[in-house]
mmCIF file of C-alpha atoms in Angstrom:
data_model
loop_
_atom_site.group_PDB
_atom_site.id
_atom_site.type_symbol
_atom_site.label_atom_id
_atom_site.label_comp_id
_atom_site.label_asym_id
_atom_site.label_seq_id
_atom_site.Cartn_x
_atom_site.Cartn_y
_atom_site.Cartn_z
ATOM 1 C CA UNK G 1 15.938 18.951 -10.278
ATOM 2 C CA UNK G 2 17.168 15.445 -9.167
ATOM 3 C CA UNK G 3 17.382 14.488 -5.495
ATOM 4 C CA UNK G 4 19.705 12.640 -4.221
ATOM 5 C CA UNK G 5 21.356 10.700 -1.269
ATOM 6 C CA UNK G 6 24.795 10.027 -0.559
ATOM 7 C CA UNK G 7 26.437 7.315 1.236
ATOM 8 C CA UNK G 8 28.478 8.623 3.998
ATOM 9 C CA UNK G 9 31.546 10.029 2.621
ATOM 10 C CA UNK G 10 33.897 7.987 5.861
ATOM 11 C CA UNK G 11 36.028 4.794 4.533
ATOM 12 C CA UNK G 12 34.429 1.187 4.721
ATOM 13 C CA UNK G 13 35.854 -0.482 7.719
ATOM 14 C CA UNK G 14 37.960 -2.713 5.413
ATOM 15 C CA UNK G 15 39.358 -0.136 3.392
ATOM 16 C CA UNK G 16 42.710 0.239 6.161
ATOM 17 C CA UNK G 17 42.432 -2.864 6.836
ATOM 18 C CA UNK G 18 42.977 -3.787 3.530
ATOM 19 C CA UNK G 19 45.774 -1.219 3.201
ATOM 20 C CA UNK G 20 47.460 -3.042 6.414
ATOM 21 C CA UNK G 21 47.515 -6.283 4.458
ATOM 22 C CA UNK G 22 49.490 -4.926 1.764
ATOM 23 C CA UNK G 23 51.844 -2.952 3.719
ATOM 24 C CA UNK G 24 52.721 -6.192 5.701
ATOM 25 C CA UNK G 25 52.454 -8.769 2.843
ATOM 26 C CA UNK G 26 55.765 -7.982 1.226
ATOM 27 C CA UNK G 27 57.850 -9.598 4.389
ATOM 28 C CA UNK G 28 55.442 -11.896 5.127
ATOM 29 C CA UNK G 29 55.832 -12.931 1.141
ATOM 30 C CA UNK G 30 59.432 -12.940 1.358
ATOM 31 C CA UNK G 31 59.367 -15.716 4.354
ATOM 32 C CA UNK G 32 56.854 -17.953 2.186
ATOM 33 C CA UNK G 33 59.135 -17.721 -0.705
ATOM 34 C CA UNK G 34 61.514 -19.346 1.802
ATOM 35 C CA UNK G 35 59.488 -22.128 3.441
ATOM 36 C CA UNK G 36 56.438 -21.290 5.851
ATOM 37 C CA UNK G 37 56.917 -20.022 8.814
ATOM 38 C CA UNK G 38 55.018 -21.771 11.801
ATOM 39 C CA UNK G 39 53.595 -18.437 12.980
ATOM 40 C CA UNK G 40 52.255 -17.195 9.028
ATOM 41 C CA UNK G 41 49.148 -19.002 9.459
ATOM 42 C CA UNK G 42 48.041 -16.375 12.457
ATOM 43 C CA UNK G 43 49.419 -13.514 10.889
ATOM 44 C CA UNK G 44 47.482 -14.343 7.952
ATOM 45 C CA UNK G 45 44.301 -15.087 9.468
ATOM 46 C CA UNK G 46 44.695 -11.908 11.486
ATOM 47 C CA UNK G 47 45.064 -9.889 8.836
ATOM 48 C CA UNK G 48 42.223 -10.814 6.396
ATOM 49 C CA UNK G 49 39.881 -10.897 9.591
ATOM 50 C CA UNK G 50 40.572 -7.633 9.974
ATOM 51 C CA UNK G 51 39.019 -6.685 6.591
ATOM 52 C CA UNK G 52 36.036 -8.963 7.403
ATOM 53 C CA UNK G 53 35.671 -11.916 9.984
ATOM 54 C CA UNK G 54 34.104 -14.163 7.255
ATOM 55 C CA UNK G 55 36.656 -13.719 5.022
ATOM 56 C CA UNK G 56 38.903 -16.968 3.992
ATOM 57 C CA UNK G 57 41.964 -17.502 2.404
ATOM 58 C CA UNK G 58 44.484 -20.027 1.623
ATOM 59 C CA UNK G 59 47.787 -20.537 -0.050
ATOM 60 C CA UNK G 60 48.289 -22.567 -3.348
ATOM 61 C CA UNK G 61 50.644 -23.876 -5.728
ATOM 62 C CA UNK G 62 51.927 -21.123 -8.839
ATOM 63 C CA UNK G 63 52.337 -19.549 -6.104
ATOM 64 C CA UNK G 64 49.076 -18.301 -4.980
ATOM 65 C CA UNK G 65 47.403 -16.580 -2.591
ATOM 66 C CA UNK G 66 42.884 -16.062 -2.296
ATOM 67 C CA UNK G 67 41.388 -14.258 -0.117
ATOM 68 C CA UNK G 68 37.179 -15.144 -0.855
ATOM 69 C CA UNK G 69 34.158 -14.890 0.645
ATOM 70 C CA UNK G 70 33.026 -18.577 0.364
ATOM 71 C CA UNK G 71 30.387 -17.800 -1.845
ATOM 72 C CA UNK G 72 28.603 -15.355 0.405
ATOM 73 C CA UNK G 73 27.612 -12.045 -1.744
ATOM 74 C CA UNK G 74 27.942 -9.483 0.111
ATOM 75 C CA UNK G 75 31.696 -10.421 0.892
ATOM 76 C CA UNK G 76 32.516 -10.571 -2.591
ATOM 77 C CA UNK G 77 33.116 -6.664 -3.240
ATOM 78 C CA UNK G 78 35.581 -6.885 -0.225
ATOM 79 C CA UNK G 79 37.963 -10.033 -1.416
ATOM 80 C CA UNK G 80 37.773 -8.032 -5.162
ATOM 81 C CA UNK G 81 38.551 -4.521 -3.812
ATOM 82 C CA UNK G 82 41.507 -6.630 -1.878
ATOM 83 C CA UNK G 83 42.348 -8.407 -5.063
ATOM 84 C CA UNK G 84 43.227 -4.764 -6.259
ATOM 85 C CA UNK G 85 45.447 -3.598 -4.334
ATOM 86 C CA UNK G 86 47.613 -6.546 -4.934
ATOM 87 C CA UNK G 87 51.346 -5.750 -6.188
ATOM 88 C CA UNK G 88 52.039 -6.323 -9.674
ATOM 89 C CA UNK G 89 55.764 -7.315 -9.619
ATOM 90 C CA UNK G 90 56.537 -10.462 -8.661
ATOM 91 C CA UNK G 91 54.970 -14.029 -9.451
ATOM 92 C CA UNK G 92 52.104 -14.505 -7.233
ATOM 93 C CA UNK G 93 48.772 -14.973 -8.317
ATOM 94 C CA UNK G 94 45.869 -13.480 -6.463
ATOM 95 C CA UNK G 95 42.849 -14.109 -6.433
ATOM 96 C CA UNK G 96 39.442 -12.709 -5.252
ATOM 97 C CA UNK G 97 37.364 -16.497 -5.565
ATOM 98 C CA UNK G 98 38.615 -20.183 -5.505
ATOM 99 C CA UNK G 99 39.477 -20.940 -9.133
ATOM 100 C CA UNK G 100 38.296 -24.481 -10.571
ATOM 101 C CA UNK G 101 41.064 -27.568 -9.492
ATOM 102 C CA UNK G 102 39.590 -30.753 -11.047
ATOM 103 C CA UNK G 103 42.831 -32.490 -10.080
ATOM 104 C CA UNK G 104 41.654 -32.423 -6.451
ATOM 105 C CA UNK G 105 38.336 -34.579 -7.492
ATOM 106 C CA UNK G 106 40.509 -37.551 -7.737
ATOM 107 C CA UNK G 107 42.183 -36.909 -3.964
ATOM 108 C CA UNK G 108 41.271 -37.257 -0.233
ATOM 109 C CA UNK G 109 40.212 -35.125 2.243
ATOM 110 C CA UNK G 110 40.402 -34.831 5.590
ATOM 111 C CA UNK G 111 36.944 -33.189 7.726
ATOM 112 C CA UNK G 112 36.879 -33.422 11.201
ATOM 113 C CA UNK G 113 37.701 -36.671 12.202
ATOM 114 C CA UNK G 114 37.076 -38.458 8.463
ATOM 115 C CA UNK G 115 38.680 -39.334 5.479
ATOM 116 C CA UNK G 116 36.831 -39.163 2.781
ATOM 117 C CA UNK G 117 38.024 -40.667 -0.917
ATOM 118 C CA UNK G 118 36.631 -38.104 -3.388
ATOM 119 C CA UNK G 119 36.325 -40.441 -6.233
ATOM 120 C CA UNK G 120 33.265 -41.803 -4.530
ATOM 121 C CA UNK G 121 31.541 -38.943 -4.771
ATOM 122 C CA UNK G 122 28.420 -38.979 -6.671
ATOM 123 C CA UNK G 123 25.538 -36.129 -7.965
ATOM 124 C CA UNK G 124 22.480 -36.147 -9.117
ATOM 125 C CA UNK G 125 21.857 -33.081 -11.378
ATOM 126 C CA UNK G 126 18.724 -31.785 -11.962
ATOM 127 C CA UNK G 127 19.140 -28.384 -14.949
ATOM 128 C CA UNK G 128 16.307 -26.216 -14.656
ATOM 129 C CA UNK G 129 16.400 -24.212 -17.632
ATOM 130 C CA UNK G 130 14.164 -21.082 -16.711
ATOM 131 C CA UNK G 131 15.871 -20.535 -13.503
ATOM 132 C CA UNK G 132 19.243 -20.844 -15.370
ATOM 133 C CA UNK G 133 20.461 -23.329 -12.393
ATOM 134 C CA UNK G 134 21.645 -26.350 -11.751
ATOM 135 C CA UNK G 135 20.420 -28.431 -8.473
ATOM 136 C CA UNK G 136 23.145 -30.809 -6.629
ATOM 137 C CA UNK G 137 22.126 -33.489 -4.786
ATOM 138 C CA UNK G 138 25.493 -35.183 -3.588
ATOM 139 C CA UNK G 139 25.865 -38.621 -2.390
ATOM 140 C CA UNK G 140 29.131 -40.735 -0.878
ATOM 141 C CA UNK G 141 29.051 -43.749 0.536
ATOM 142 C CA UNK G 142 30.502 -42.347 4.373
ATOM 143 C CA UNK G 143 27.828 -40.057 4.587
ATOM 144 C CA UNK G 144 26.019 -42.762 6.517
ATOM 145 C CA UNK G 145 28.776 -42.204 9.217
ATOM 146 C CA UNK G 146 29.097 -38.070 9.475
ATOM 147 C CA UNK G 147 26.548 -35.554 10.313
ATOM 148 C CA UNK G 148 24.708 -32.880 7.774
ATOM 149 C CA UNK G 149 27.490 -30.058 8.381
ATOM 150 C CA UNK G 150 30.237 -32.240 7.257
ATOM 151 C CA UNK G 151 28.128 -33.630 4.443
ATOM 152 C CA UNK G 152 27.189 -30.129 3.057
ATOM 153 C CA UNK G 153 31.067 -29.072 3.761
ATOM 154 C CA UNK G 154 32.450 -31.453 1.321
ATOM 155 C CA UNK G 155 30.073 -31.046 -1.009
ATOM 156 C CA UNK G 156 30.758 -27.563 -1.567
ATOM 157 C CA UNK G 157 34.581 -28.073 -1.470
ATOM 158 C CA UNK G 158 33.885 -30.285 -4.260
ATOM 159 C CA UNK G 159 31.597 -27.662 -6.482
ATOM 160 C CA UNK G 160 34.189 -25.622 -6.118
ATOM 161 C CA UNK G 161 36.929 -27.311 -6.863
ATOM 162 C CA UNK G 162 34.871 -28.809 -9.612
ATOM 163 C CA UNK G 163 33.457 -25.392 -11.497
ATOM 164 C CA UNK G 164 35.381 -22.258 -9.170
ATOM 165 C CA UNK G 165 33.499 -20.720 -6.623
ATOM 166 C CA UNK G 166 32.316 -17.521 -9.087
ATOM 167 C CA UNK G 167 30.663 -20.249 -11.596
ATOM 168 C CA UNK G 168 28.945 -22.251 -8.709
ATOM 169 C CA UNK G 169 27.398 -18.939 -7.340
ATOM 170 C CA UNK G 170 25.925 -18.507 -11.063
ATOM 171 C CA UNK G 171 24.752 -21.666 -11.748
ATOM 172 C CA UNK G 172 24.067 -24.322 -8.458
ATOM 173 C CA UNK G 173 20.992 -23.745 -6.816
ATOM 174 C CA UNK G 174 19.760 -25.904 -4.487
ATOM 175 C CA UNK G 175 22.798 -27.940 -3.115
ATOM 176 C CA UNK G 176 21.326 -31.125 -0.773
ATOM 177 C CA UNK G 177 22.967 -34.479 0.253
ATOM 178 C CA UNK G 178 22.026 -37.567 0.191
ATOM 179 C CA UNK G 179 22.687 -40.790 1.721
ATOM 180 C CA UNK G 180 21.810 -43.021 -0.877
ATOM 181 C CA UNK G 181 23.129 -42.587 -4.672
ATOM 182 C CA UNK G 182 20.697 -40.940 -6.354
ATOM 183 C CA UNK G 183 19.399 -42.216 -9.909
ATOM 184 C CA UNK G 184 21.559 -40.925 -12.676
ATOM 185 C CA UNK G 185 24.429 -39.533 -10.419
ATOM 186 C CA UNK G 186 27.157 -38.750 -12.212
ATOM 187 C CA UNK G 187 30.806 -38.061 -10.488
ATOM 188 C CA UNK G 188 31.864 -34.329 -9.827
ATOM 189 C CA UNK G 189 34.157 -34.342 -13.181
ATOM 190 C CA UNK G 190 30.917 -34.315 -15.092
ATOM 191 C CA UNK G 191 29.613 -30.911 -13.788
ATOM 192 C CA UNK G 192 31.406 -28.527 -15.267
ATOM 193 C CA UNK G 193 29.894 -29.896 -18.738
ATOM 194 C CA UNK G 194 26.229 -29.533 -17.349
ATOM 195 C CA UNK G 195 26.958 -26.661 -16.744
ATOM 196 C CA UNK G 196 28.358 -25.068 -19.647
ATOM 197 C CA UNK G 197 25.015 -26.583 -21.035
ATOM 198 C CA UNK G 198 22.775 -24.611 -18.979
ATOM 199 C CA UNK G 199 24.212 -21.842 -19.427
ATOM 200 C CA UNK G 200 25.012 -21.708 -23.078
ATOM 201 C CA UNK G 201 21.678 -19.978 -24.103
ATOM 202 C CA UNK G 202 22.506 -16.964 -21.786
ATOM 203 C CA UNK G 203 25.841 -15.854 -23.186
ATOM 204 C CA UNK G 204 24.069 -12.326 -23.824
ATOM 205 C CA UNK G 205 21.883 -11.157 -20.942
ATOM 206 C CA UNK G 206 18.091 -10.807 -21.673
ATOM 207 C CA UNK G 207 15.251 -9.239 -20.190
ATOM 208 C CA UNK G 208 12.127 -11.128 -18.177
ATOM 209 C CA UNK G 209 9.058 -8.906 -18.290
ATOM 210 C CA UNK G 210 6.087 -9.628 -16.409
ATOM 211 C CA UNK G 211 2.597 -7.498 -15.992
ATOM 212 C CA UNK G 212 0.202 -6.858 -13.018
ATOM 213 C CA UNK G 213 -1.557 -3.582 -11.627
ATOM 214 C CA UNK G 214 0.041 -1.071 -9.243
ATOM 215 C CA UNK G 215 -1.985 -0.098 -6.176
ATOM 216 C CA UNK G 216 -4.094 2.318 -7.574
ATOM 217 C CA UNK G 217 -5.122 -0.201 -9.831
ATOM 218 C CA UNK G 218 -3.811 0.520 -13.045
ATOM 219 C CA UNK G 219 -1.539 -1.357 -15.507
ATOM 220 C CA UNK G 220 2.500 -2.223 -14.327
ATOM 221 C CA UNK G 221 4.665 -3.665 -15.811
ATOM 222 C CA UNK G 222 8.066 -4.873 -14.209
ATOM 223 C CA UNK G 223 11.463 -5.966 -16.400
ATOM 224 C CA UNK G 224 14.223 -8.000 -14.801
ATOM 225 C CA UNK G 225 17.437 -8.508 -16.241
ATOM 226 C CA UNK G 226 18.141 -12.310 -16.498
ATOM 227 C CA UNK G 227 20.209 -13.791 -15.894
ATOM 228 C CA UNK G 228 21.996 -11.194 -13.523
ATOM 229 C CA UNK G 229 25.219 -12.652 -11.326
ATOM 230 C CA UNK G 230 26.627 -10.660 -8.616
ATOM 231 C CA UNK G 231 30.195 -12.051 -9.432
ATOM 232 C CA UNK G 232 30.096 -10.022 -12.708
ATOM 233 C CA UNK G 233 29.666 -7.024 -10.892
ATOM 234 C CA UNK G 234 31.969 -7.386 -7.708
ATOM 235 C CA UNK G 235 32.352 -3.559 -6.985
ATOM 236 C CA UNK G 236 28.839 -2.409 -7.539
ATOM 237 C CA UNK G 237 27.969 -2.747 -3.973
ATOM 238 C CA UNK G 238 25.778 0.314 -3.723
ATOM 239 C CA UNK G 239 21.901 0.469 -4.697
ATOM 240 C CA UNK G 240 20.318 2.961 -6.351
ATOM 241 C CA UNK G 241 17.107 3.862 -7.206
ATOM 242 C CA UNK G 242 15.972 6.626 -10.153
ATOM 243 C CA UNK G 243 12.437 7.075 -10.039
ATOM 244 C CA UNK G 244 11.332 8.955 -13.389
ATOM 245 C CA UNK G 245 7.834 10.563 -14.079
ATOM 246 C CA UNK G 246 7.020 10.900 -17.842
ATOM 247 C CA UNK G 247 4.350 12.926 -19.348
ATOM 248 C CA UNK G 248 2.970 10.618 -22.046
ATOM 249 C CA UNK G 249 0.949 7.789 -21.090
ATOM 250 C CA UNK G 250 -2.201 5.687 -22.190
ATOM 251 C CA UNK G 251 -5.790 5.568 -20.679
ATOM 252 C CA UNK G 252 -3.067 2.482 -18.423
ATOM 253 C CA UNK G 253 -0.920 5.260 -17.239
ATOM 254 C CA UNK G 254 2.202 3.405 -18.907
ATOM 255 C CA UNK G 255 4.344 5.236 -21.396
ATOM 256 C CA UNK G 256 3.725 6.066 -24.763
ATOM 257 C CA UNK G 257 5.789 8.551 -27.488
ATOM 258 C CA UNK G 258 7.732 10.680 -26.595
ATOM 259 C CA UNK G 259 8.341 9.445 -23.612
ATOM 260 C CA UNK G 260 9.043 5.362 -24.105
ATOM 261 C CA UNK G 261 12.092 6.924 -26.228
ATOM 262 C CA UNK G 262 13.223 9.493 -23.467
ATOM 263 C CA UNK G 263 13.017 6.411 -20.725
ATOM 264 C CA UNK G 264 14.793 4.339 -23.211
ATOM 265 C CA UNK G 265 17.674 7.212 -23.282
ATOM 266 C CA UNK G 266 18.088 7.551 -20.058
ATOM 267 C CA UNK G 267 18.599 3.636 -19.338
ATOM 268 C CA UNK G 268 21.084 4.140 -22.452
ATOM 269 C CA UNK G 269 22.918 6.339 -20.311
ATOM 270 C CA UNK G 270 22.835 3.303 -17.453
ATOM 271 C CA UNK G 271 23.876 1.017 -19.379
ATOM 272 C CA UNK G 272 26.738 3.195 -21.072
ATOM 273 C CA UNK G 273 28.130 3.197 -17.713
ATOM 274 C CA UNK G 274 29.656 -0.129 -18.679
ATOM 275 C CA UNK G 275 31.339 -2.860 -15.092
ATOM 276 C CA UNK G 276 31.130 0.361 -13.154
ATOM 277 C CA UNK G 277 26.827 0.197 -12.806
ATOM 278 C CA UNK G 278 23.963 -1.999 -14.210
ATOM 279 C CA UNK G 279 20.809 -1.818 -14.631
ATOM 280 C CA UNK G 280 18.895 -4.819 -13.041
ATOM 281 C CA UNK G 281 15.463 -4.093 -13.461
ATOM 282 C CA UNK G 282 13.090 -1.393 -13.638
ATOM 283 C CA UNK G 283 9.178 -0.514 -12.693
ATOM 284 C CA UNK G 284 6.774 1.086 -14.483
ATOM 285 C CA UNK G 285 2.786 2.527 -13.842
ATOM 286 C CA UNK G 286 1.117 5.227 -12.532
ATOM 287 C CA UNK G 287 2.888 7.539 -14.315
ATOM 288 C CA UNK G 288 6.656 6.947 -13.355
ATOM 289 C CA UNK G 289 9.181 4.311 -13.881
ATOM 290 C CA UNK G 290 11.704 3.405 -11.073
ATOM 291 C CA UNK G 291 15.071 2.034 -12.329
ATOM 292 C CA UNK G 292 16.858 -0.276 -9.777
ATOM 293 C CA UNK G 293 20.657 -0.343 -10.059
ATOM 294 C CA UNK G 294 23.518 -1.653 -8.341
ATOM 295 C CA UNK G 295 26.754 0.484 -8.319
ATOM 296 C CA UNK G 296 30.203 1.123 -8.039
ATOM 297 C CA UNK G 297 30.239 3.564 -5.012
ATOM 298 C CA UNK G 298 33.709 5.296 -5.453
ATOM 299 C CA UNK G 299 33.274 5.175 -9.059
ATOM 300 C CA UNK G 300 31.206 8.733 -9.518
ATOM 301 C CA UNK G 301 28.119 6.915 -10.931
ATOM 302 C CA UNK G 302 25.970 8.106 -8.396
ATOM 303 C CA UNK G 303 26.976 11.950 -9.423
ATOM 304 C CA UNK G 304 26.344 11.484 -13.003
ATOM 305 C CA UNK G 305 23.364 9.866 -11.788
ATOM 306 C CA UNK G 306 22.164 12.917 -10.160
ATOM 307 C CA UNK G 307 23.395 15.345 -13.275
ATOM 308 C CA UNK G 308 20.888 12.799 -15.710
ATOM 309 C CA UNK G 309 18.219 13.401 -13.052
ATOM 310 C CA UNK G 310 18.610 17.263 -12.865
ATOM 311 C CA UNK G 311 18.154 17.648 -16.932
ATOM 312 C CA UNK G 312 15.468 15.182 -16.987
ATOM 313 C CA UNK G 313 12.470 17.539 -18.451
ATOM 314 C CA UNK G 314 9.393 15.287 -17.853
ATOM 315 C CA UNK G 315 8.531 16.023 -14.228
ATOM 316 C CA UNK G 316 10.934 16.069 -10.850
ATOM 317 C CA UNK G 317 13.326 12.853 -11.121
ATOM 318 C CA UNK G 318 14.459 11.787 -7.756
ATOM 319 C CA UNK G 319 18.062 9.317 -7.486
ATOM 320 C CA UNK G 320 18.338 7.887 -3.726
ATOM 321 C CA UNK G 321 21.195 5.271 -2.842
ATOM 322 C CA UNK G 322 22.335 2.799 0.035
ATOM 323 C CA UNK G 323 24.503 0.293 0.693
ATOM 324 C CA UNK G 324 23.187 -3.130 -0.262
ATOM 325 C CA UNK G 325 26.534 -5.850 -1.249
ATOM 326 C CA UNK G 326 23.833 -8.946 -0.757
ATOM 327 C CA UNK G 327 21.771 -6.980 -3.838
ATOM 328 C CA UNK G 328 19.005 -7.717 -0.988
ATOM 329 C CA UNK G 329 16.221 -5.504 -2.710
ATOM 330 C CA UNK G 330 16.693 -7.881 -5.971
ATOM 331 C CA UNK G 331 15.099 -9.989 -4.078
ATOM 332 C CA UNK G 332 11.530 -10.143 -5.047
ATOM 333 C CA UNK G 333 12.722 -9.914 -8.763
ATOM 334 C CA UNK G 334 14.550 -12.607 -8.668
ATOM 335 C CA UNK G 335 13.192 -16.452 -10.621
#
């Protein structure tokens, strides 16, 4: 028999908030579509504070309207569930992320009490092929005159206006300034084809497998899913873990026939699941394997979960779950 636990069945905090938003959005649309009104700027920001304080949105030509999390994972399930409930008859765009807007590379923006002239802006790129990342180190010549926060704010206004903020979560890693040009910079236009380099060999996800011993001092053997975004997954929020004892093993206590073809079933049945689960990596030794996966919580997977666990016939399965929109316990799987 499977055991399992269940999130608590009460609503997110966001959820009426969210709801609120799109109950008042129709008027509050209807006075954009007719110029804006001084006092939409505080309705707006009260409203998507309500779903989450770190929230941020802005209006855009098309028109459009985003509501994102800045980059920040475990706000990006929120801005998609809002992105959802949007209305589907009239012509707004919505959007959960900033999209890509190379046409503001060439502009000027205003921070604080500067100007800065974007087409200064410079990067030195470093691709680092096995993390599947791309390292910025930006440079502009009135750096010399502003402090690290406005440095590091620009810079990340321009990777996202240069890639979208989805693609810069995928592929930047470390993001640093600099105040002198580094060697090789290139300007912010040429990102997006670095980019597309670096990530050209992982158009199909793959697997990373490494080997060490468990406590008890036998073999283990851990398999990551690589690469593995969070932006591909915005709903699956929830973590889950289905620990699996199998009955045929080697003198290393890892799996052998039968059971590496029952294991390989089950994550079948994972991985059938489709955008509303995935598997991200799994555990095995000592006689059990532990798959970790990352969920859509009001999509049933964690029930069908459970009914997997209950017929599973090679010892007592056990399915446990929590919240976890950061995909925090990736963390020591992660490149």
């Amino acid at each position: 028999m499977g055991i399992f636990r269940r999130s608590s069945d009460a609503p997110a905090p966001y959820v009426e908030a969210i709801a609120r938003f799109w109950e008042w959005w129709p008027q509050a649309r209807r006075r954009l579509d007719e110029g804006v009104p001084a006092d939409i700027a505080d309705e707006m920001s009260a409203h998507v504070e309500a779903m989450h304080a770190d929230l941020e949105w802005e209006i855009g030509p098309g028109p459009s309207l985003t509501v994102s999390g800045g980059g920040v994972d475990e706000l990006r399930g929120i801005a998609e569930r809002w992105r959802l409930g949007a209305p589907g008859d009239d012509n707004w765009k919505y959007r959960a992320a900033r999209p890509a807007d190379p046409a503001m590379l060439t502009g000027k923006l205003q921070l604080d009490d500067h100007e800065f002239d974007l087409d200064y802006v410079r990067m030195g790129l470093r691709a680092d092929s096995s993390r599947a990342r791309v390292d910025v180190a930006a440079y502009h010549p009135d750096f010399l005159f502003v402090p690290e926060e406005t440095q590091l704010a620009l810079t990340h206004r321009v990777l996202d206006w240069a890639l979208g903020e989805d693609d810069v979560a995928r592929w930047i890693g470390e993001v640093t300034t600099a105040e002198e040009e580094p060697m090789d910079a290139l300007p912010a236009s040429m990102l997006p084809p670095v980019v597309e380099q670096i990530a050209a060999p992982f158009g199909e996800p793959a697997w990373l497998v490494g080997e060490g011993r468990t406590p008890l001092g036998h073999a283990a053997r851990v398999a990551v899913r690589f690469p593995l975004h969070r932006q591909d997954y915005p709903l699956c929020d929830l973590y889950v873990a289905v620990t699996l004892p199998y009955a045929s093993a080697n003198p290393d206590r890892l799996p052998v026939e039968p059971s590496a073809s029952t294991l390989r079933r089950f994550e079948e049945a994972v991985e059938a699941m489709g955008p509303r689960a995935v598997l991200a990596a799994h555990e095995t030794g000592d006689g059990r394997r532990v798959l970790h996966v990352y969920a859509d919580p009001d999509s049933g997977v964690v029930a069908e979960l459970d009914q997997l666990a209950a017929a599973w016939s090679e010892g007592r399965a056990k399915v446990t779950s929590q919240s976890d929109p950061a995909w925090s316990a990736l963390a020591p799987y992660r490149p």
